[in-house]
Amino acid sequence: MTAVGDLAPKFDLSDTDGDPQPLRTPAVVIFTCNHCPYALAWHDRLMDAARDYPDVHFYAINPNDAERYPRDSFEAMKERVRRDGGWPMPYLRDESQEVARAYGARTTPDLFALDSGGVIRYRGAPDADHGDPSLQASWLREALDQLLAGEEVARAETEPVGCSVKWKP
């Protein structure tokens, strides 16, 4: 399990087109899924942040057990991206759950912002309230602004809020 200040685990997962997506930095790694109401509530805010920070690589990673939660299957992921007309970040499948375990992901969503050296500088929720779209992922944006300016991230960790990661038995 990683913590703020640790070097982030590298990964190379396939996106919904089947293309490999290795971790490139600076980055935001978002553990998310198709069915959690928290993940769905923050979805548009995170997509907007991905568009607003073109110099940061965003990765949405679905680690959930698709056997018990079929809405999180690879096919369902592909359909969601297609239905949305594409995403500004790759949607990746962590079938083995190794990446989620390496990061210590607890919820969907659970975010990790990495600097250009791959060091975790922020971990937690996008903002203070999944039910308030006007917050626009303010905690994440604040962290990215500081990280990109070469400053220490003042609020380096917040409590991730969401549904638990659906681990395989």
Short mmCIF file of N, CA and C in Angstrom, two decimals:
data_model
loop_
_atom_site.label_atom_id
_atom_site.label_comp_id
_atom_site.label_asym_id
_atom_site.label_seq_id
_atom_site.Cartn_x
_atom_site.Cartn_y
_atom_site.Cartn_z
N MET A 1 0.85 -1.18 0.00
CA MET A 1 0.00 0.00 0.00
C MET A 1 0.89 1.24 0.00
N THR A 2 0.50 2.21 -0.78
CA THR A 2 1.30 3.43 -0.91
C THR A 2 0.71 4.56 -0.08
N ALA A 3 1.54 5.56 0.16
CA ALA A 3 1.12 6.73 0.92
C ALA A 3 1.63 7.98 0.20
N VAL A 4 1.10 9.13 0.58
CA VAL A 4 1.58 10.39 0.05
C VAL A 4 3.08 10.46 0.33
N GLY A 5 3.85 10.82 -0.70
CA GLY A 5 5.30 10.87 -0.60
C GLY A 5 5.99 9.65 -1.15
N ASP A 6 5.24 8.56 -1.37
CA ASP A 6 5.80 7.33 -1.95
C ASP A 6 5.81 7.42 -3.47
N LEU A 7 6.69 6.66 -4.07
CA LEU A 7 6.71 6.49 -5.51
C LEU A 7 5.50 5.63 -5.89
N ALA A 8 4.73 6.11 -6.85
CA ALA A 8 3.51 5.39 -7.25
C ALA A 8 3.86 4.11 -8.00
N PRO A 9 3.10 3.04 -7.76
CA PRO A 9 3.30 1.82 -8.53
C PRO A 9 3.02 2.07 -10.01
N LYS A 10 3.89 1.53 -10.85
CA LYS A 10 3.68 1.64 -12.30
C LYS A 10 2.66 0.60 -12.72
N PHE A 11 2.05 0.85 -13.86
CA PHE A 11 1.12 -0.12 -14.42
C PHE A 11 1.09 0.02 -15.92
N ASP A 12 0.54 -0.98 -16.57
CA ASP A 12 0.33 -0.98 -18.01
C ASP A 12 -0.94 -1.79 -18.24
N LEU A 13 -2.07 -1.10 -18.21
CA LEU A 13 -3.38 -1.74 -18.36
C LEU A 13 -3.99 -1.39 -19.70
N SER A 14 -4.90 -2.21 -20.17
CA SER A 14 -5.56 -1.94 -21.44
C SER A 14 -6.79 -1.07 -21.26
N ASP A 15 -6.97 -0.16 -22.22
CA ASP A 15 -8.16 0.70 -22.21
C ASP A 15 -9.32 -0.01 -22.90
N THR A 16 -10.43 0.68 -23.05
CA THR A 16 -11.64 0.06 -23.62
C THR A 16 -11.51 -0.23 -25.11
N ASP A 17 -10.45 0.28 -25.75
CA ASP A 17 -10.16 -0.07 -27.15
C ASP A 17 -9.17 -1.23 -27.23
N GLY A 18 -8.71 -1.71 -26.08
CA GLY A 18 -7.74 -2.80 -26.05
C GLY A 18 -6.30 -2.33 -26.16
N ASP A 19 -6.09 -1.01 -26.15
CA ASP A 19 -4.74 -0.47 -26.28
C ASP A 19 -4.06 -0.38 -24.91
N PRO A 20 -2.78 -0.77 -24.82
CA PRO A 20 -2.08 -0.66 -23.55
C PRO A 20 -1.85 0.81 -23.18
N GLN A 21 -2.00 1.10 -21.91
CA GLN A 21 -1.83 2.46 -21.38
C GLN A 21 -0.87 2.40 -20.20
N PRO A 22 0.42 2.61 -20.46
CA PRO A 22 1.37 2.64 -19.33
C PRO A 22 1.24 3.96 -18.57
N LEU A 23 1.58 3.93 -17.31
CA LEU A 23 1.55 5.13 -16.48
C LEU A 23 2.59 6.13 -16.98
N ARG A 24 2.12 7.34 -17.26
CA ARG A 24 3.00 8.47 -17.60
C ARG A 24 2.67 9.59 -16.62
N THR A 25 3.66 10.39 -16.29
CA THR A 25 3.47 11.42 -15.28
C THR A 25 3.75 12.80 -15.86
N PRO A 26 3.24 13.86 -15.21
CA PRO A 26 2.38 13.86 -14.03
C PRO A 26 1.04 13.22 -14.35
N ALA A 27 0.37 12.73 -13.31
CA ALA A 27 -0.84 11.96 -13.54
C ALA A 27 -1.83 12.07 -12.40
N VAL A 28 -3.07 11.73 -12.74
CA VAL A 28 -4.11 11.50 -11.75
C VAL A 28 -4.63 10.09 -12.01
N VAL A 29 -4.51 9.23 -11.01
CA VAL A 29 -5.00 7.86 -11.09
C VAL A 29 -6.28 7.81 -10.28
N ILE A 30 -7.37 7.43 -10.95
CA ILE A 30 -8.69 7.43 -10.32
C ILE A 30 -9.22 6.00 -10.32
N PHE A 31 -9.41 5.43 -9.15
CA PHE A 31 -10.08 4.13 -9.07
C PHE A 31 -11.57 4.42 -9.04
N THR A 32 -12.30 3.86 -10.00
CA THR A 32 -13.71 4.16 -10.18
C THR A 32 -14.42 2.94 -10.72
N CYS A 33 -15.70 3.09 -11.02
CA CYS A 33 -16.45 1.96 -11.56
C CYS A 33 -17.72 2.47 -12.24
N ASN A 34 -18.55 1.54 -12.68
CA ASN A 34 -19.76 1.87 -13.42
C ASN A 34 -21.01 1.97 -12.56
N HIS A 35 -20.99 1.46 -11.34
CA HIS A 35 -22.25 1.36 -10.61
C HIS A 35 -22.34 2.16 -9.32
N CYS A 36 -21.23 2.57 -8.75
CA CYS A 36 -21.25 3.26 -7.46
C CYS A 36 -21.85 4.66 -7.60
N PRO A 37 -22.86 5.01 -6.80
CA PRO A 37 -23.46 6.34 -6.92
C PRO A 37 -22.49 7.49 -6.64
N TYR A 38 -21.49 7.26 -5.80
CA TYR A 38 -20.49 8.30 -5.53
C TYR A 38 -19.62 8.51 -6.77
N ALA A 39 -19.13 7.41 -7.34
CA ALA A 39 -18.31 7.50 -8.55
C ALA A 39 -19.09 8.18 -9.68
N LEU A 40 -20.35 7.81 -9.82
CA LEU A 40 -21.18 8.40 -10.87
C LEU A 40 -21.42 9.89 -10.62
N ALA A 41 -21.59 10.27 -9.36
CA ALA A 41 -21.84 11.68 -9.03
C ALA A 41 -20.62 12.54 -9.34
N TRP A 42 -19.43 12.02 -9.13
CA TRP A 42 -18.20 12.79 -9.39
C TRP A 42 -17.71 12.66 -10.82
N HIS A 43 -18.32 11.80 -11.62
CA HIS A 43 -17.85 11.50 -12.98
C HIS A 43 -17.64 12.76 -13.83
N ASP A 44 -18.65 13.59 -13.97
CA ASP A 44 -18.54 14.76 -14.85
C ASP A 44 -17.49 15.74 -14.34
N ARG A 45 -17.38 15.91 -13.04
CA ARG A 45 -16.37 16.82 -12.48
C ARG A 45 -14.96 16.34 -12.80
N LEU A 46 -14.75 15.03 -12.73
CA LEU A 46 -13.44 14.47 -13.03
C LEU A 46 -13.13 14.56 -14.52
N MET A 47 -14.15 14.37 -15.36
CA MET A 47 -13.97 14.52 -16.80
C MET A 47 -13.60 15.96 -17.14
N ASP A 48 -14.27 16.92 -16.49
CA ASP A 48 -13.94 18.33 -16.70
C ASP A 48 -12.50 18.62 -16.27
N ALA A 49 -12.08 18.08 -15.15
CA ALA A 49 -10.70 18.29 -14.69
C ALA A 49 -9.71 17.72 -15.70
N ALA A 50 -10.01 16.54 -16.24
CA ALA A 50 -9.12 15.94 -17.25
C ALA A 50 -8.99 16.85 -18.47
N ARG A 51 -10.07 17.47 -18.87
CA ARG A 51 -10.03 18.40 -20.01
C ARG A 51 -9.28 19.69 -19.67
N ASP A 52 -9.42 20.15 -18.42
CA ASP A 52 -8.83 21.42 -18.00
C ASP A 52 -7.34 21.34 -17.70
N TYR A 53 -6.80 20.13 -17.55
CA TYR A 53 -5.38 19.95 -17.25
C TYR A 53 -4.74 19.06 -18.34
N PRO A 54 -4.56 19.61 -19.54
CA PRO A 54 -4.06 18.79 -20.66
C PRO A 54 -2.63 18.28 -20.47
N ASP A 55 -1.86 18.90 -19.57
CA ASP A 55 -0.49 18.46 -19.34
C ASP A 55 -0.39 17.37 -18.27
N VAL A 56 -1.54 16.95 -17.76
CA VAL A 56 -1.59 15.89 -16.76
C VAL A 56 -2.29 14.69 -17.38
N HIS A 57 -1.73 13.51 -17.20
CA HIS A 57 -2.32 12.28 -17.73
C HIS A 57 -3.32 11.76 -16.69
N PHE A 58 -4.57 11.62 -17.10
CA PHE A 58 -5.61 11.08 -16.23
C PHE A 58 -5.88 9.64 -16.63
N TYR A 59 -6.07 8.78 -15.62
CA TYR A 59 -6.38 7.37 -15.84
C TYR A 59 -7.53 6.97 -14.94
N ALA A 60 -8.62 6.50 -15.52
CA ALA A 60 -9.73 5.94 -14.75
C ALA A 60 -9.53 4.42 -14.75
N ILE A 61 -9.48 3.82 -13.58
CA ILE A 61 -9.21 2.38 -13.46
C ILE A 61 -10.36 1.72 -12.71
N ASN A 62 -10.94 0.70 -13.34
CA ASN A 62 -12.01 -0.07 -12.72
C ASN A 62 -11.43 -1.40 -12.22
N PRO A 63 -11.32 -1.56 -10.89
CA PRO A 63 -10.76 -2.80 -10.34
C PRO A 63 -11.82 -3.80 -9.85
N ASN A 64 -13.08 -3.45 -9.94
CA ASN A 64 -14.12 -4.26 -9.27
C ASN A 64 -14.29 -5.65 -9.86
N ASP A 65 -14.71 -6.56 -9.02
CA ASP A 65 -15.00 -7.94 -9.38
C ASP A 65 -16.22 -7.96 -10.31
N ALA A 66 -15.99 -8.21 -11.59
CA ALA A 66 -17.08 -8.19 -12.58
C ALA A 66 -17.95 -9.44 -12.53
N GLU A 67 -17.46 -10.49 -11.89
CA GLU A 67 -18.29 -11.70 -11.74
C GLU A 67 -19.48 -11.41 -10.83
N ARG A 68 -19.20 -10.76 -9.71
CA ARG A 68 -20.27 -10.43 -8.77
C ARG A 68 -20.97 -9.11 -9.11
N TYR A 69 -20.30 -8.26 -9.88
CA TYR A 69 -20.85 -6.95 -10.26
C TYR A 69 -20.75 -6.79 -11.77
N PRO A 70 -21.66 -7.43 -12.52
CA PRO A 70 -21.57 -7.44 -13.98
C PRO A 70 -21.59 -6.04 -14.62
N ARG A 71 -22.13 -5.04 -13.92
CA ARG A 71 -22.12 -3.68 -14.48
C ARG A 71 -20.70 -3.12 -14.56
N ASP A 72 -19.74 -3.81 -13.93
CA ASP A 72 -18.35 -3.39 -13.99
C ASP A 72 -17.51 -4.26 -14.93
N SER A 73 -18.16 -5.03 -15.78
CA SER A 73 -17.44 -5.86 -16.73
C SER A 73 -16.75 -5.00 -17.79
N PHE A 74 -15.78 -5.59 -18.47
CA PHE A 74 -15.07 -4.89 -19.54
C PHE A 74 -16.05 -4.47 -20.64
N GLU A 75 -16.98 -5.33 -20.97
CA GLU A 75 -17.98 -4.99 -22.00
C GLU A 75 -18.84 -3.80 -21.56
N ALA A 76 -19.24 -3.79 -20.29
CA ALA A 76 -20.03 -2.67 -19.77
C ALA A 76 -19.21 -1.38 -19.76
N MET A 77 -17.92 -1.49 -19.48
CA MET A 77 -17.04 -0.31 -19.53
C MET A 77 -16.97 0.24 -20.95
N LYS A 78 -16.78 -0.64 -21.92
CA LYS A 78 -16.71 -0.21 -23.32
C LYS A 78 -18.02 0.48 -23.73
N GLU A 79 -19.13 -0.10 -23.34
CA GLU A 79 -20.44 0.47 -23.68
C GLU A 79 -20.61 1.85 -23.05
N ARG A 80 -20.17 2.01 -21.83
CA ARG A 80 -20.31 3.31 -21.15
C ARG A 80 -19.52 4.40 -21.88
N VAL A 81 -18.28 4.11 -22.23
CA VAL A 81 -17.46 5.09 -22.95
C VAL A 81 -18.09 5.40 -24.31
N ARG A 82 -18.59 4.37 -25.00
CA ARG A 82 -19.23 4.57 -26.30
C ARG A 82 -20.48 5.44 -26.15
N ARG A 83 -21.30 5.12 -25.16
CA ARG A 83 -22.54 5.87 -24.92
C ARG A 83 -22.25 7.34 -24.58
N ASP A 84 -21.13 7.58 -23.90
CA ASP A 84 -20.74 8.95 -23.54
C ASP A 84 -20.08 9.70 -24.70
N GLY A 85 -19.85 9.02 -25.81
CA GLY A 85 -19.19 9.66 -26.95
C GLY A 85 -17.69 9.80 -26.76
N GLY A 86 -17.11 8.95 -25.93
CA GLY A 86 -15.67 9.00 -25.63
C GLY A 86 -15.40 9.75 -24.35
N TRP A 87 -14.24 9.50 -23.79
CA TRP A 87 -13.80 10.14 -22.55
C TRP A 87 -12.49 10.87 -22.79
N PRO A 88 -12.20 11.92 -22.01
CA PRO A 88 -10.93 12.62 -22.14
C PRO A 88 -9.77 11.91 -21.42
N MET A 89 -10.02 10.71 -20.97
CA MET A 89 -8.99 9.89 -20.31
C MET A 89 -9.29 8.44 -20.63
N PRO A 90 -8.27 7.58 -20.61
CA PRO A 90 -8.55 6.16 -20.84
C PRO A 90 -9.26 5.55 -19.63
N TYR A 91 -10.15 4.60 -19.93
CA TYR A 91 -10.84 3.84 -18.91
C TYR A 91 -10.22 2.45 -18.94
N LEU A 92 -9.55 2.08 -17.87
CA LEU A 92 -8.73 0.88 -17.82
C LEU A 92 -9.33 -0.19 -16.93
N ARG A 93 -9.10 -1.43 -17.30
CA ARG A 93 -9.60 -2.57 -16.53
C ARG A 93 -8.44 -3.19 -15.75
N ASP A 94 -8.60 -3.27 -14.43
CA ASP A 94 -7.63 -3.91 -13.54
C ASP A 94 -8.22 -5.26 -13.15
N GLU A 95 -8.22 -6.17 -14.10
CA GLU A 95 -8.85 -7.47 -13.92
C GLU A 95 -8.25 -8.24 -12.74
N SER A 96 -6.94 -8.21 -12.59
CA SER A 96 -6.28 -8.96 -11.53
C SER A 96 -6.38 -8.26 -10.17
N GLN A 97 -6.76 -7.00 -10.17
CA GLN A 97 -6.84 -6.15 -8.99
C GLN A 97 -5.47 -5.85 -8.38
N GLU A 98 -4.40 -6.20 -9.08
CA GLU A 98 -3.05 -5.97 -8.58
C GLU A 98 -2.73 -4.49 -8.45
N VAL A 99 -3.20 -3.67 -9.41
CA VAL A 99 -2.90 -2.24 -9.37
C VAL A 99 -3.64 -1.60 -8.19
N ALA A 100 -4.90 -1.92 -8.04
CA ALA A 100 -5.68 -1.36 -6.92
C ALA A 100 -5.07 -1.76 -5.58
N ARG A 101 -4.63 -3.00 -5.47
CA ARG A 101 -3.99 -3.45 -4.22
C ARG A 101 -2.67 -2.72 -3.99
N ALA A 102 -1.88 -2.53 -5.05
CA ALA A 102 -0.59 -1.85 -4.91
C ALA A 102 -0.77 -0.40 -4.44
N TYR A 103 -1.82 0.25 -4.91
CA TYR A 103 -2.10 1.62 -4.49
C TYR A 103 -2.80 1.68 -3.14
N GLY A 104 -3.42 0.59 -2.74
CA GLY A 104 -4.20 0.59 -1.52
C GLY A 104 -5.55 1.27 -1.70
N ALA A 105 -6.10 1.17 -2.90
CA ALA A 105 -7.40 1.78 -3.19
C ALA A 105 -8.45 1.22 -2.25
N ARG A 106 -9.26 2.12 -1.71
CA ARG A 106 -10.29 1.70 -0.75
C ARG A 106 -11.70 1.88 -1.29
N THR A 107 -11.89 2.92 -2.08
CA THR A 107 -13.24 3.27 -2.50
C THR A 107 -13.26 3.60 -3.99
N THR A 108 -14.48 3.69 -4.50
CA THR A 108 -14.69 4.25 -5.84
C THR A 108 -15.58 5.47 -5.64
N PRO A 109 -14.96 6.66 -5.87
CA PRO A 109 -13.60 6.90 -6.34
C PRO A 109 -12.58 7.02 -5.22
N ASP A 110 -11.34 6.78 -5.58
CA ASP A 110 -10.18 7.02 -4.73
C ASP A 110 -9.12 7.57 -5.68
N LEU A 111 -8.63 8.80 -5.43
CA LEU A 111 -7.76 9.51 -6.36
C LEU A 111 -6.34 9.61 -5.83
N PHE A 112 -5.39 9.56 -6.76
CA PHE A 112 -3.97 9.74 -6.46
C PHE A 112 -3.40 10.69 -7.51
N ALA A 113 -2.86 11.84 -7.07
CA ALA A 113 -2.21 12.78 -7.98
C ALA A 113 -0.70 12.61 -7.84
N LEU A 114 -0.03 12.42 -8.98
CA LEU A 114 1.40 12.14 -9.01
C LEU A 114 2.15 13.28 -9.68
N ASP A 115 3.30 13.62 -9.14
CA ASP A 115 4.12 14.65 -9.78
C ASP A 115 4.88 14.06 -10.97
N SER A 116 5.69 14.87 -11.63
CA SER A 116 6.38 14.41 -12.84
C SER A 116 7.39 13.30 -12.55
N GLY A 117 7.81 13.15 -11.30
CA GLY A 117 8.70 12.06 -10.92
C GLY A 117 7.97 10.80 -10.49
N GLY A 118 6.64 10.84 -10.51
CA GLY A 118 5.85 9.67 -10.13
C GLY A 118 5.60 9.54 -8.65
N VAL A 119 5.86 10.60 -7.89
CA VAL A 119 5.63 10.57 -6.45
C VAL A 119 4.20 11.01 -6.16
N ILE A 120 3.54 10.29 -5.27
CA ILE A 120 2.16 10.62 -4.90
C ILE A 120 2.19 11.89 -4.05
N ARG A 121 1.46 12.91 -4.52
CA ARG A 121 1.41 14.19 -3.81
C ARG A 121 0.04 14.50 -3.24
N TYR A 122 -0.99 13.78 -3.72
CA TYR A 122 -2.35 13.95 -3.18
C TYR A 122 -3.02 12.60 -3.24
N ARG A 123 -3.84 12.33 -2.22
CA ARG A 123 -4.65 11.11 -2.21
C ARG A 123 -5.97 11.43 -1.51
N GLY A 124 -7.08 11.02 -2.13
CA GLY A 124 -8.36 11.18 -1.46
C GLY A 124 -9.52 11.40 -2.39
N ALA A 125 -10.44 12.24 -1.94
CA ALA A 125 -11.68 12.54 -2.67
C ALA A 125 -11.46 13.71 -3.63
N PRO A 126 -12.30 13.83 -4.66
CA PRO A 126 -12.20 14.95 -5.59
C PRO A 126 -12.50 16.30 -4.94
N ASP A 127 -13.48 16.31 -4.04
CA ASP A 127 -13.88 17.53 -3.32
C ASP A 127 -14.67 17.11 -2.09
N ALA A 128 -15.25 18.09 -1.41
CA ALA A 128 -15.88 17.84 -0.11
C ALA A 128 -17.25 17.18 -0.16
N ASP A 129 -17.92 17.17 -1.33
CA ASP A 129 -19.31 16.69 -1.34
C ASP A 129 -19.70 16.16 -2.71
N HIS A 130 -19.89 14.85 -2.81
CA HIS A 130 -20.29 14.25 -4.09
C HIS A 130 -21.62 14.80 -4.58
N GLY A 131 -22.44 15.31 -3.67
CA GLY A 131 -23.76 15.81 -4.04
C GLY A 131 -23.78 17.26 -4.48
N ASP A 132 -22.64 17.93 -4.52
CA ASP A 132 -22.59 19.35 -4.90
C ASP A 132 -21.70 19.55 -6.12
N PRO A 133 -22.28 19.49 -7.33
CA PRO A 133 -21.47 19.63 -8.55
C PRO A 133 -20.74 20.96 -8.66
N SER A 134 -21.21 21.99 -7.94
CA SER A 134 -20.56 23.30 -8.04
C SER A 134 -19.14 23.28 -7.46
N LEU A 135 -18.80 22.25 -6.68
CA LEU A 135 -17.46 22.17 -6.11
C LEU A 135 -16.38 21.84 -7.14
N GLN A 136 -16.79 21.26 -8.26
CA GLN A 136 -15.91 21.04 -9.42
C GLN A 136 -14.57 20.37 -9.10
N ALA A 137 -14.59 19.35 -8.25
CA ALA A 137 -13.36 18.62 -7.89
C ALA A 137 -12.30 19.59 -7.35
N SER A 138 -12.72 20.49 -6.48
CA SER A 138 -11.85 21.57 -6.00
C SER A 138 -10.62 21.08 -5.25
N TRP A 139 -10.72 20.01 -4.47
CA TRP A 139 -9.54 19.50 -3.76
C TRP A 139 -8.50 18.98 -4.75
N LEU A 140 -8.97 18.25 -5.75
CA LEU A 140 -8.06 17.74 -6.77
C LEU A 140 -7.44 18.90 -7.54
N ARG A 141 -8.23 19.87 -7.96
CA ARG A 141 -7.71 21.01 -8.71
C ARG A 141 -6.70 21.82 -7.89
N GLU A 142 -6.99 22.01 -6.63
CA GLU A 142 -6.06 22.72 -5.75
C GLU A 142 -4.73 21.97 -5.69
N ALA A 143 -4.79 20.66 -5.54
CA ALA A 143 -3.57 19.85 -5.49
C ALA A 143 -2.81 19.92 -6.81
N LEU A 144 -3.51 19.83 -7.93
CA LEU A 144 -2.85 19.89 -9.23
C LEU A 144 -2.21 21.25 -9.47
N ASP A 145 -2.91 22.31 -9.11
CA ASP A 145 -2.34 23.65 -9.29
C ASP A 145 -1.03 23.79 -8.51
N GLN A 146 -1.02 23.31 -7.27
CA GLN A 146 0.18 23.40 -6.45
C GLN A 146 1.28 22.49 -6.98
N LEU A 147 0.92 21.28 -7.34
CA LEU A 147 1.87 20.31 -7.87
C LEU A 147 2.53 20.85 -9.14
N LEU A 148 1.73 21.39 -10.06
CA LEU A 148 2.26 21.89 -11.33
C LEU A 148 3.10 23.15 -11.15
N ALA A 149 2.86 23.89 -10.08
CA ALA A 149 3.64 25.09 -9.78
C ALA A 149 4.93 24.74 -9.02
N GLY A 150 5.14 23.44 -8.75
CA GLY A 150 6.33 23.02 -8.03
C GLY A 150 6.27 23.26 -6.54
N GLU A 151 5.06 23.48 -6.04
CA GLU A 151 4.86 23.74 -4.61
C GLU A 151 4.47 22.46 -3.88
N GLU A 152 4.61 22.49 -2.57
CA GLU A 152 4.09 21.40 -1.75
C GLU A 152 2.56 21.46 -1.81
N VAL A 153 1.93 20.33 -1.82
CA VAL A 153 0.46 20.28 -1.80
C VAL A 153 0.01 20.49 -0.36
N ALA A 154 -0.70 21.58 -0.13
CA ALA A 154 -1.10 21.96 1.23
C ALA A 154 -2.06 20.94 1.85
N ARG A 155 -3.03 20.49 1.08
CA ARG A 155 -4.00 19.48 1.56
C ARG A 155 -3.63 18.19 0.83
N ALA A 156 -2.62 17.49 1.33
CA ALA A 156 -2.06 16.34 0.63
C ALA A 156 -2.93 15.09 0.73
N GLU A 157 -3.81 15.04 1.72
CA GLU A 157 -4.64 13.84 1.87
C GLU A 157 -5.99 14.20 2.44
N THR A 158 -7.01 13.62 1.83
CA THR A 158 -8.37 13.71 2.34
C THR A 158 -8.91 12.29 2.40
N GLU A 159 -10.01 12.12 3.08
CA GLU A 159 -10.60 10.78 3.19
C GLU A 159 -11.35 10.45 1.90
N PRO A 160 -10.95 9.36 1.20
CA PRO A 160 -11.72 8.97 0.02
C PRO A 160 -13.13 8.54 0.45
N VAL A 161 -14.11 8.97 -0.32
CA VAL A 161 -15.51 8.69 0.00
C VAL A 161 -16.13 7.97 -1.19
N GLY A 162 -16.82 6.88 -0.93
CA GLY A 162 -17.47 6.16 -2.01
C GLY A 162 -17.82 4.75 -1.59
N CYS A 163 -18.13 3.94 -2.58
CA CYS A 163 -18.41 2.53 -2.34
C CYS A 163 -17.08 1.80 -2.19
N SER A 164 -17.06 0.76 -1.41
CA SER A 164 -15.83 -0.02 -1.25
C SER A 164 -15.45 -0.67 -2.58
N VAL A 165 -14.15 -0.86 -2.78
CA VAL A 165 -13.71 -1.64 -3.94
C VAL A 165 -14.27 -3.05 -3.76
N LYS A 166 -14.79 -3.60 -4.83
CA LYS A 166 -15.39 -4.93 -4.79
C LYS A 166 -14.31 -5.98 -5.10
N TRP A 167 -13.66 -6.42 -4.03
CA TRP A 167 -12.55 -7.36 -4.15
C TRP A 167 -13.06 -8.75 -4.51
N LYS A 168 -12.27 -9.48 -5.27
CA LYS A 168 -12.60 -10.86 -5.61
C LYS A 168 -12.40 -11.73 -4.36
N PRO A 169 -13.24 -12.74 -4.23
CA PRO A 169 -13.08 -13.62 -3.05
C PRO A 169 -11.77 -14.41 -3.11
#
